[in-house]
Short mmCIF file of C-alpha atoms and ligand atoms in Angstrom, two decimals:
data_model
loop_
_atom_site.label_atom_id
_atom_site.label_comp_id
_atom_site.label_asym_id
_atom_site.label_seq_id
_atom_site.Cartn_x
_atom_site.Cartn_y
_atom_site.Cartn_z
CA GLU T 1 0.00 0.00 0.00
CA LYS T 2 3.00 2.29 0.44
CA ALA T 3 4.06 1.41 -3.10
CA GLY T 4 7.63 0.66 -2.07
CA PHE T 5 8.09 3.82 0.01
CA ASP T 6 9.00 3.59 3.69
CA HIS T 7 6.23 5.93 4.76
CA PHE T 8 2.97 7.28 3.43
CA MET T 9 4.34 10.79 3.73
CA LEU T 10 7.22 10.08 1.37
CA LYS T 11 4.87 8.31 -1.03
CA GLU T 12 2.51 11.29 -0.96
CA ILE T 13 5.35 13.76 -1.52
CA HIS T 14 6.28 11.73 -4.59
CA GLU T 15 2.69 11.64 -5.80
CA GLN T 16 2.60 15.41 -6.23
CA PRO T 17 3.37 15.46 -9.95
CA LYS T 18 0.39 13.17 -10.50
CA ALA T 19 -1.78 15.16 -8.09
CA TYR T 20 -0.99 18.34 -10.05
CA ARG T 21 -1.80 16.69 -13.38
CA ASP T 22 -5.02 15.18 -12.07
CA THR T 23 -6.17 18.46 -10.49
CA MET T 24 -5.60 20.28 -13.80
CA LEU T 25 -7.07 17.52 -15.96
CA GLY T 26 -10.16 18.62 -17.87
CA ARG T 27 -9.95 22.11 -16.38
CA ILE T 28 -7.84 23.72 -19.10
CA SER T 29 -9.34 24.38 -22.53
CA GLU T 30 -7.89 22.47 -25.46
CA ASP T 31 -6.20 25.54 -26.88
CA GLY T 32 -4.55 26.13 -23.48
CA ARG T 33 -5.89 29.66 -23.23
CA SER T 34 -8.61 29.41 -20.61
CA VAL T 35 -9.72 27.64 -17.45
CA GLU T 36 -12.87 25.55 -17.46
CA LEU T 37 -14.65 24.88 -14.19
CA PRO T 38 -18.00 23.42 -15.25
CA GLU T 39 -18.60 22.23 -11.69
CA LEU T 40 -19.14 25.81 -10.51
CA LYS T 41 -22.79 26.71 -10.10
CA MET T 42 -22.11 30.41 -9.63
CA THR T 43 -22.74 32.41 -12.77
CA ALA T 44 -20.36 34.87 -14.39
CA GLU T 45 -22.68 37.64 -13.19
CA GLN T 46 -22.47 36.42 -9.61
CA LEU T 47 -18.70 36.19 -9.81
CA LYS T 48 -18.53 39.72 -11.20
CA GLY T 49 -20.57 40.95 -8.23
CA ILE T 50 -18.13 39.69 -5.61
CA ASN T 51 -16.21 42.53 -4.00
CA ARG T 52 -14.46 40.82 -1.11
CA VAL T 53 -13.14 37.38 -0.26
CA HIS T 54 -12.58 35.61 3.03
CA ILE T 55 -10.42 32.51 2.94
CA VAL T 56 -11.00 30.39 6.03
CA ALA T 57 -9.21 27.17 6.99
CA CYS T 58 -6.96 25.49 9.57
CA GLY T 59 -3.31 24.51 9.62
CA THR T 60 -1.80 23.59 6.30
CA ALA T 61 -5.03 24.32 4.44
CA LEU T 62 -4.83 27.88 5.79
CA HIS T 63 -1.28 28.13 4.50
CA ALA T 64 -2.56 27.21 1.05
CA GLY T 65 -5.12 29.97 1.57
CA LEU T 66 -2.36 32.49 2.25
CA VAL T 67 -0.95 31.72 -1.18
CA GLY T 68 -4.53 31.84 -2.52
CA LYS T 69 -4.86 35.40 -1.20
CA ASN T 70 -1.81 36.46 -3.20
CA VAL T 71 -3.13 34.67 -6.28
CA ILE T 72 -6.61 36.22 -6.18
CA GLU T 73 -5.44 39.70 -5.26
CA SER T 74 -2.84 39.81 -7.98
CA LEU T 75 -4.91 38.21 -10.74
CA VAL T 76 -8.37 39.56 -9.91
CA ARG T 77 -7.60 42.68 -7.81
CA VAL T 78 -10.34 41.93 -5.26
CA PRO T 79 -9.36 42.28 -1.58
CA VAL T 80 -8.89 39.01 0.28
CA GLU T 81 -8.69 38.37 4.00
CA THR T 82 -7.52 35.09 5.46
CA ASP T 83 -8.70 33.70 8.76
CA VAL T 84 -7.95 30.83 11.07
CA ALA T 85 -11.26 28.96 11.09
CA SER T 86 -11.36 28.70 14.88
CA GLU T 87 -11.17 32.50 15.12
CA TYR T 88 -13.44 33.49 12.26
CA ARG T 89 -16.86 33.27 13.90
CA TYR T 90 -15.77 34.99 17.06
CA ARG T 91 -14.53 38.23 15.54
CA SER T 92 -17.87 39.20 13.95
CA PRO T 93 -16.42 39.24 10.44
CA ILE T 94 -18.06 41.61 7.98
CA ILE T 95 -19.84 39.19 5.69
CA THR T 96 -22.19 40.58 3.05
CA PRO T 97 -23.99 38.93 0.13
CA ASP T 98 -21.15 40.28 -2.06
CA THR T 99 -18.56 38.36 -0.04
CA LEU T 100 -17.23 35.08 -1.35
CA VAL T 101 -16.08 32.83 1.47
CA ILE T 102 -13.60 30.19 0.39
CA VAL T 103 -13.11 27.32 2.82
CA VAL T 104 -10.16 25.02 2.26
CA SER T 105 -10.05 21.55 3.78
CA GLN T 106 -8.36 18.37 2.72
CA SER T 107 -10.72 16.15 4.70
CA GLY T 108 -13.80 18.33 4.42
CA GLU T 109 -14.58 17.36 8.01
CA THR T 110 -12.63 19.86 10.13
CA ALA T 111 -15.13 21.09 12.72
CA ASP T 112 -14.02 24.73 12.83
CA THR T 113 -13.92 25.01 9.06
CA LEU T 114 -17.41 23.54 8.78
CA ALA T 115 -18.70 25.92 11.45
CA ALA T 116 -17.16 28.88 9.57
CA LEU T 117 -18.87 27.72 6.38
CA ARG T 118 -22.24 27.62 8.16
CA GLU T 119 -21.72 31.04 9.69
CA ALA T 120 -20.83 32.51 6.30
CA GLN T 121 -23.97 31.05 4.74
CA ARG T 122 -26.09 32.30 7.64
CA CYS T 123 -24.84 35.80 6.87
CA GLY T 124 -25.84 35.44 3.24
CA ALA T 125 -22.43 34.84 1.66
CA ARG T 126 -21.74 32.31 -1.04
CA VAL T 127 -19.30 29.61 0.00
CA LEU T 128 -16.82 27.94 -2.30
CA ALA T 129 -15.09 24.87 -0.89
CA ILE T 130 -11.74 23.56 -2.01
CA THR T 131 -11.58 20.02 -0.67
CA ASN T 132 -10.08 16.66 -1.46
CA VAL T 133 -13.00 14.51 -0.37
CA VAL T 134 -16.10 14.20 -2.54
CA GLY T 135 -19.12 13.71 -0.30
CA SER T 136 -17.46 15.23 2.78
CA SER T 137 -19.53 17.54 5.00
CA VAL T 138 -17.82 20.63 3.59
CA ALA T 139 -18.34 19.44 0.02
CA ARG T 140 -22.01 18.71 0.69
CA GLU T 141 -22.82 22.00 2.38
CA ALA T 142 -20.85 24.49 0.29
CA ASP T 143 -22.58 26.32 -2.56
CA ASP T 144 -19.72 25.54 -4.93
CA VAL T 145 -16.99 22.96 -4.76
CA ILE T 146 -13.65 22.55 -6.46
CA ILE T 147 -12.35 19.07 -5.76
CA THR T 148 -8.60 18.65 -5.57
CA LEU T 149 -7.62 15.35 -7.12
CA ALA T 150 -4.72 14.53 -4.85
CA GLY T 151 -6.10 11.08 -4.03
CA PRO T 152 -6.36 9.76 -0.46
CA GLU T 153 -3.88 11.35 1.93
CA ILE T 154 -2.97 9.01 4.79
CA ALA T 155 0.00 10.65 6.53
CA VAL T 156 -1.07 13.11 9.22
CA ALA T 157 1.30 15.68 7.73
CA SER T 158 -0.40 17.13 4.69
CA THR T 159 1.72 17.37 1.55
CA LYS T 160 0.03 16.56 -1.76
CA ALA T 161 -3.29 17.94 -0.50
CA TYR T 162 -1.65 21.31 0.22
CA SER T 163 0.06 21.54 -3.13
CA SER T 164 -3.09 20.49 -4.99
CA GLN T 165 -4.96 23.23 -3.13
CA LEU T 166 -2.43 25.64 -4.62
CA ILE T 167 -3.27 24.31 -8.09
CA ALA T 168 -6.98 24.81 -7.32
CA PHE T 169 -6.30 28.42 -6.33
CA PHE T 170 -4.29 29.04 -9.51
CA LEU T 171 -7.14 27.62 -11.60
CA PHE T 172 -9.89 29.47 -9.78
CA GLY T 173 -7.95 32.76 -9.67
CA LEU T 174 -7.34 32.58 -13.38
CA TYR T 175 -10.93 31.57 -14.14
CA TRP T 176 -12.20 34.52 -12.15
CA ALA T 177 -9.70 36.91 -13.73
CA GLN T 178 -10.78 35.82 -17.20
CA THR T 179 -14.43 36.21 -16.25
CA VAL T 180 -14.00 39.79 -15.09
CA GLY T 181 -11.38 40.62 -17.71
CA THR T 182 -8.42 41.42 -15.48
CA GLN T 183 -6.36 38.84 -17.41
CA ASP T 184 -6.69 38.36 -21.15
CA ASP T 185 -6.36 35.04 -22.94
CA SER T 186 -2.71 35.46 -23.81
CA ALA T 187 -1.77 36.27 -20.21
CA ALA T 188 -3.83 33.25 -19.10
CA ALA T 189 -2.15 31.05 -21.71
CA GLN T 190 1.22 31.99 -20.25
CA VAL T 191 0.15 31.07 -16.70
CA LEU T 192 -1.46 27.83 -17.87
CA ALA T 193 1.64 26.78 -19.80
CA ALA T 194 3.74 27.41 -16.70
CA MET T 195 1.28 25.41 -14.61
CA GLN T 196 1.48 22.48 -16.97
CA ALA T 197 5.24 22.44 -16.60
CA LEU T 198 5.02 22.13 -12.79
CA PRO T 199 4.70 18.32 -12.55
CA GLU T 200 7.97 17.75 -14.39
CA GLN T 201 9.65 20.47 -12.37
CA VAL T 202 8.58 18.76 -9.14
CA GLU T 203 10.09 15.53 -10.44
CA LYS T 204 13.36 17.36 -10.94
CA ILE T 205 13.28 18.54 -7.33
CA LEU T 206 12.47 15.05 -6.05
CA ALA T 207 15.49 13.70 -7.88
CA GLN T 208 17.66 15.92 -5.67
CA ALA T 209 16.22 14.67 -2.38
CA GLU T 210 19.67 13.53 -1.19
CA THR T 211 20.85 17.13 -0.84
CA ILE T 212 17.89 17.93 1.38
CA LYS T 213 18.42 14.74 3.37
CA GLU T 214 21.92 15.90 4.32
CA VAL T 215 20.64 19.29 5.47
CA ALA T 216 17.82 17.60 7.41
CA GLU T 217 20.28 15.39 9.24
CA SER T 218 22.35 18.38 10.26
CA ILE T 219 19.36 20.42 11.48
CA SER T 220 18.00 17.46 13.44
CA HIS T 221 20.62 18.19 16.12
CA HIS T 222 19.25 21.67 16.72
CA SER T 223 16.45 22.63 19.06
CA SER T 224 15.24 25.72 17.23
CA LEU T 225 15.38 27.21 13.77
CA PHE T 226 13.86 29.83 11.50
CA PHE T 227 12.20 29.90 8.12
CA ILE T 228 12.25 33.29 6.43
CA GLY T 229 10.83 34.70 3.22
CA ARG T 230 8.95 37.61 1.69
CA GLY T 231 5.74 37.69 -0.31
CA VAL T 232 4.52 34.19 -1.19
CA ASP T 233 7.84 32.88 0.13
CA TYR T 234 6.67 33.95 3.58
CA ALA T 235 3.49 31.88 3.17
CA VAL T 236 5.60 28.88 2.15
CA ALA T 237 7.93 29.52 5.09
CA MET T 238 4.93 29.14 7.42
CA GLU T 239 4.06 25.82 5.84
CA GLY T 240 7.67 24.61 6.07
CA SER T 241 7.79 25.55 9.73
CA LEU T 242 4.52 23.83 10.61
CA LYS T 243 5.56 20.67 8.80
CA LEU T 244 8.86 20.52 10.65
CA LYS T 245 7.26 21.06 14.06
CA GLU T 246 4.53 18.56 13.36
CA ILE T 247 6.67 15.55 12.59
CA SER T 248 10.19 16.27 13.88
CA TYR T 249 9.10 18.10 17.09
CA ILE T 250 11.88 20.63 16.48
CA HIS T 251 10.80 24.11 17.39
CA SER T 252 10.80 26.54 14.51
CA GLU T 253 9.28 29.84 13.54
CA ALA T 254 8.41 31.37 10.22
CA TYR T 255 9.18 35.03 9.83
CA ALA T 256 8.58 37.62 7.18
CA ALA T 257 12.26 38.32 6.56
CA GLY T 258 11.88 42.06 7.04
CA GLU T 259 10.36 41.56 10.49
CA LEU T 260 13.35 39.75 11.97
CA LYS T 261 15.07 42.91 13.12
CA HIS T 262 11.98 43.91 15.09
CA GLY T 263 12.69 41.35 17.77
CA THR T 264 13.38 37.85 16.59
CA LEU T 265 16.94 38.50 15.54
CA ALA T 266 17.77 38.37 19.25
CA LEU T 267 17.25 34.60 19.12
CA ILE T 268 19.78 33.96 16.37
CA GLU T 269 22.97 32.55 17.82
CA GLU T 270 26.11 30.94 16.51
CA GLY T 271 24.96 27.97 14.40
CA THR T 272 21.19 28.62 14.48
CA PRO T 273 19.83 27.14 11.24
CA VAL T 274 17.90 29.53 9.00
CA ILE T 275 16.03 28.32 5.94
CA ALA T 276 15.70 31.30 3.61
CA LEU T 277 13.45 31.33 0.56
CA LEU T 278 14.57 33.70 -2.21
CA THR T 279 12.34 32.78 -5.13
CA GLN T 280 10.72 36.18 -5.66
CA GLU T 281 12.91 38.09 -8.07
CA ASP T 282 11.62 41.53 -7.07
CA LEU T 283 12.45 40.80 -3.42
CA TYR T 284 15.74 39.01 -4.02
CA GLU T 285 18.08 41.86 -3.04
CA LYS T 286 16.02 42.60 0.06
CA MET T 287 16.23 38.94 1.06
CA LEU T 288 20.00 38.97 0.63
CA SER T 289 20.30 41.84 3.07
CA ASN T 290 18.00 40.06 5.56
CA ILE T 291 20.18 36.97 5.25
CA LYS T 292 23.25 39.08 5.98
CA GLU T 293 21.58 40.28 9.18
CA THR T 294 21.21 36.67 10.33
CA LYS T 295 24.68 35.64 9.23
CA ALA T 296 26.20 38.51 11.19
CA ARG T 297 24.77 36.79 14.32
CA GLY T 298 26.19 33.41 13.34
CA ALA T 299 23.22 31.85 11.52
CA HIS T 300 23.83 28.85 9.29
CA VAL T 301 21.73 29.52 6.21
CA LEU T 302 20.17 27.23 3.62
CA GLY T 303 19.03 29.34 0.67
CA ILE T 304 16.26 28.13 -1.64
CA VAL T 305 16.70 29.94 -4.92
CA ASN T 306 15.60 29.87 -8.52
CA GLU T 307 17.88 28.09 -10.96
CA GLY T 308 20.33 30.59 -12.40
CA HIS T 309 20.77 32.41 -9.11
CA GLU T 310 23.08 29.81 -7.53
CA GLN T 311 26.39 31.56 -8.07
CA GLU T 312 25.23 34.93 -6.91
CA THR T 313 23.49 33.53 -3.81
CA ALA T 314 26.32 31.16 -2.87
CA LYS T 315 28.33 34.10 -1.57
CA SER T 316 25.68 34.93 1.01
CA VAL T 317 24.55 31.51 2.26
CA ASP T 318 26.11 28.32 3.60
CA ARG T 319 24.12 25.85 1.53
CA LEU T 320 21.94 26.13 -1.52
CA PHE T 321 19.04 24.35 -3.08
CA ALA T 322 17.86 25.46 -6.52
CA ILE T 323 14.34 25.01 -7.85
CA PRO T 324 13.37 25.21 -11.51
CA ARG T 325 12.11 28.54 -12.78
CA THR T 326 8.42 29.28 -13.01
CA LEU T 327 6.23 32.38 -12.74
CA PRO T 328 6.70 34.13 -9.38
CA LEU T 329 3.12 33.45 -8.31
CA LEU T 330 3.44 29.72 -8.98
CA THR T 331 6.71 29.14 -7.09
CA PRO T 332 5.03 27.83 -3.91
CA ALA T 333 4.04 24.71 -5.85
CA LEU T 334 7.76 24.02 -6.22
CA SER T 335 9.44 25.60 -3.21
CA VAL T 336 7.30 23.70 -0.72
CA VAL T 337 8.69 20.38 -1.95
CA PRO T 338 12.22 20.74 -0.50
CA LEU T 339 10.63 21.88 2.77
CA GLN T 340 8.42 18.79 2.90
CA LEU T 341 11.47 16.63 2.30
CA LEU T 342 13.38 18.53 4.97
CA SER T 343 10.79 17.78 7.63
CA TYR T 344 10.44 14.17 6.48
CA TYR T 345 14.16 13.46 6.69
CA ALA T 346 14.55 15.36 9.97
CA SER T 347 11.78 13.27 11.53
CA LEU T 348 13.35 10.12 10.13
CA ALA T 349 16.79 11.05 11.47
CA LEU T 350 15.28 11.53 14.92
CA GLY T 351 13.50 8.18 14.78
CA HIS T 352 9.97 9.56 15.10
CA ASP T 353 6.79 8.04 13.79
CA VAL T 354 6.66 10.08 10.58
CA ASP T 355 3.14 9.18 9.51
CA LYS T 356 1.56 9.36 12.95
CA PRO T 357 3.16 12.17 14.95
CA ARG T 358 2.43 12.37 18.65
CA ASN T 359 -0.64 14.24 19.89
CA LEU T 360 -2.15 14.71 16.44
CA ALA T 361 -5.02 13.30 14.41
CA LYS T 362 -5.46 13.38 10.65
CA SER T 363 -8.83 15.01 10.89
CA VAL T 364 -9.82 17.35 13.71
CA THR T 365 -13.56 17.00 14.21
CA VAL T 366 -13.80 18.85 17.53
CA GLU T 367 -13.86 22.63 17.82
O1 M6R F 1 -8.57 18.33 6.64
P1 M6R F 1 -8.17 19.77 6.76
O2 M6R F 1 -7.46 20.28 5.57
O3 M6R F 1 -9.33 20.67 7.12
O4 M6R F 1 -7.17 19.81 7.98
C1 M6R F 1 -6.68 21.03 8.47
C2 M6R F 1 -5.50 20.83 9.39
O5 M6R F 1 -5.87 20.09 10.51
C3 M6R F 1 -4.33 20.14 8.69
O6 M6R F 1 -3.94 20.80 7.54
C4 M6R F 1 -3.12 20.01 9.63
O7 M6R F 1 -2.59 21.29 9.88
C5 M6R F 1 -2.08 19.08 8.98
N1 M6R F 1 -1.86 17.94 9.82
C6 M6R F 1 -0.77 19.74 8.70
O8 M6R F 1 0.11 18.89 8.08
#
């Protein structure tokens, strides 16, 4: 059942190219210039009337939502807020009939996410669910559903479900943008071509797992580390940090790289590992200066960069991992993979139960 892999998590990490292909299958027009989501019941008119979005989810699904916020805001130019599902109902969110609430849930059974969905509907909003389980509570109750086709996810640590949620956000963001006209067909064709290249690019990353394994073994001796990034890299940093905590039990924090000097830098000591994501070209120079700030305090930095930037970055970091080039907005679908491998191999090095970490359940059905 593990198809030759030692753990479900590793199998599921390796299934991501297929999960991407399956989630895109039948949702891109034959000419490659537009997104097709026939499953959506909402009309073009309804979509055009939406003037705000709330993305609500828990844990890793929320981290996919943070990327989703960037995707929708940059492609559609509609303001998006993201909320932890267990907080959403209690802050009296401003939900109007023109609000689209997007709930994201692998299982479709997370109690807080389901409660948020019901609250949104009670306030008259339309709810779109992005979920991996057809027939789940969330899928049944939402007004619209985009199913991710990641296949069953067994490991408690979510990997292929997260990355397929990213694909769903890319598709939906583009679909919406084309509907309202913020992206024309040729711009969409460019994004869709880049999306279709992602599965092969993930395979390329997976083929370099050994490099990540070595880094994971060295960080497994540390009790605390940092993930830093800017823009969507910050969202991915949060996911990398959660994954590491969840299965290796090593404490880590994700920081927007520019925030470090407002307090956290005090925690960086000689040898503290820092995982720095530098995939956003427009923020690259800023990231380099943030990395310098950590190195000046003795940090040991792993830089995750786009191919082509290795030489330039090598001067500023201790170790490097390069990911294939894609559009800036799509990079999370690639950059998360080395971070998943990092947490997997760190957990393995420490002898933990990778697929069933302590204190956690796959699906959290209590509030
Ligand atoms: O099934 P859901 O996507 O609603 O689950 C949400 C979280 O409980 C889940 O993503 C959790 O954070 C994962 N174990 C993280 O790997």
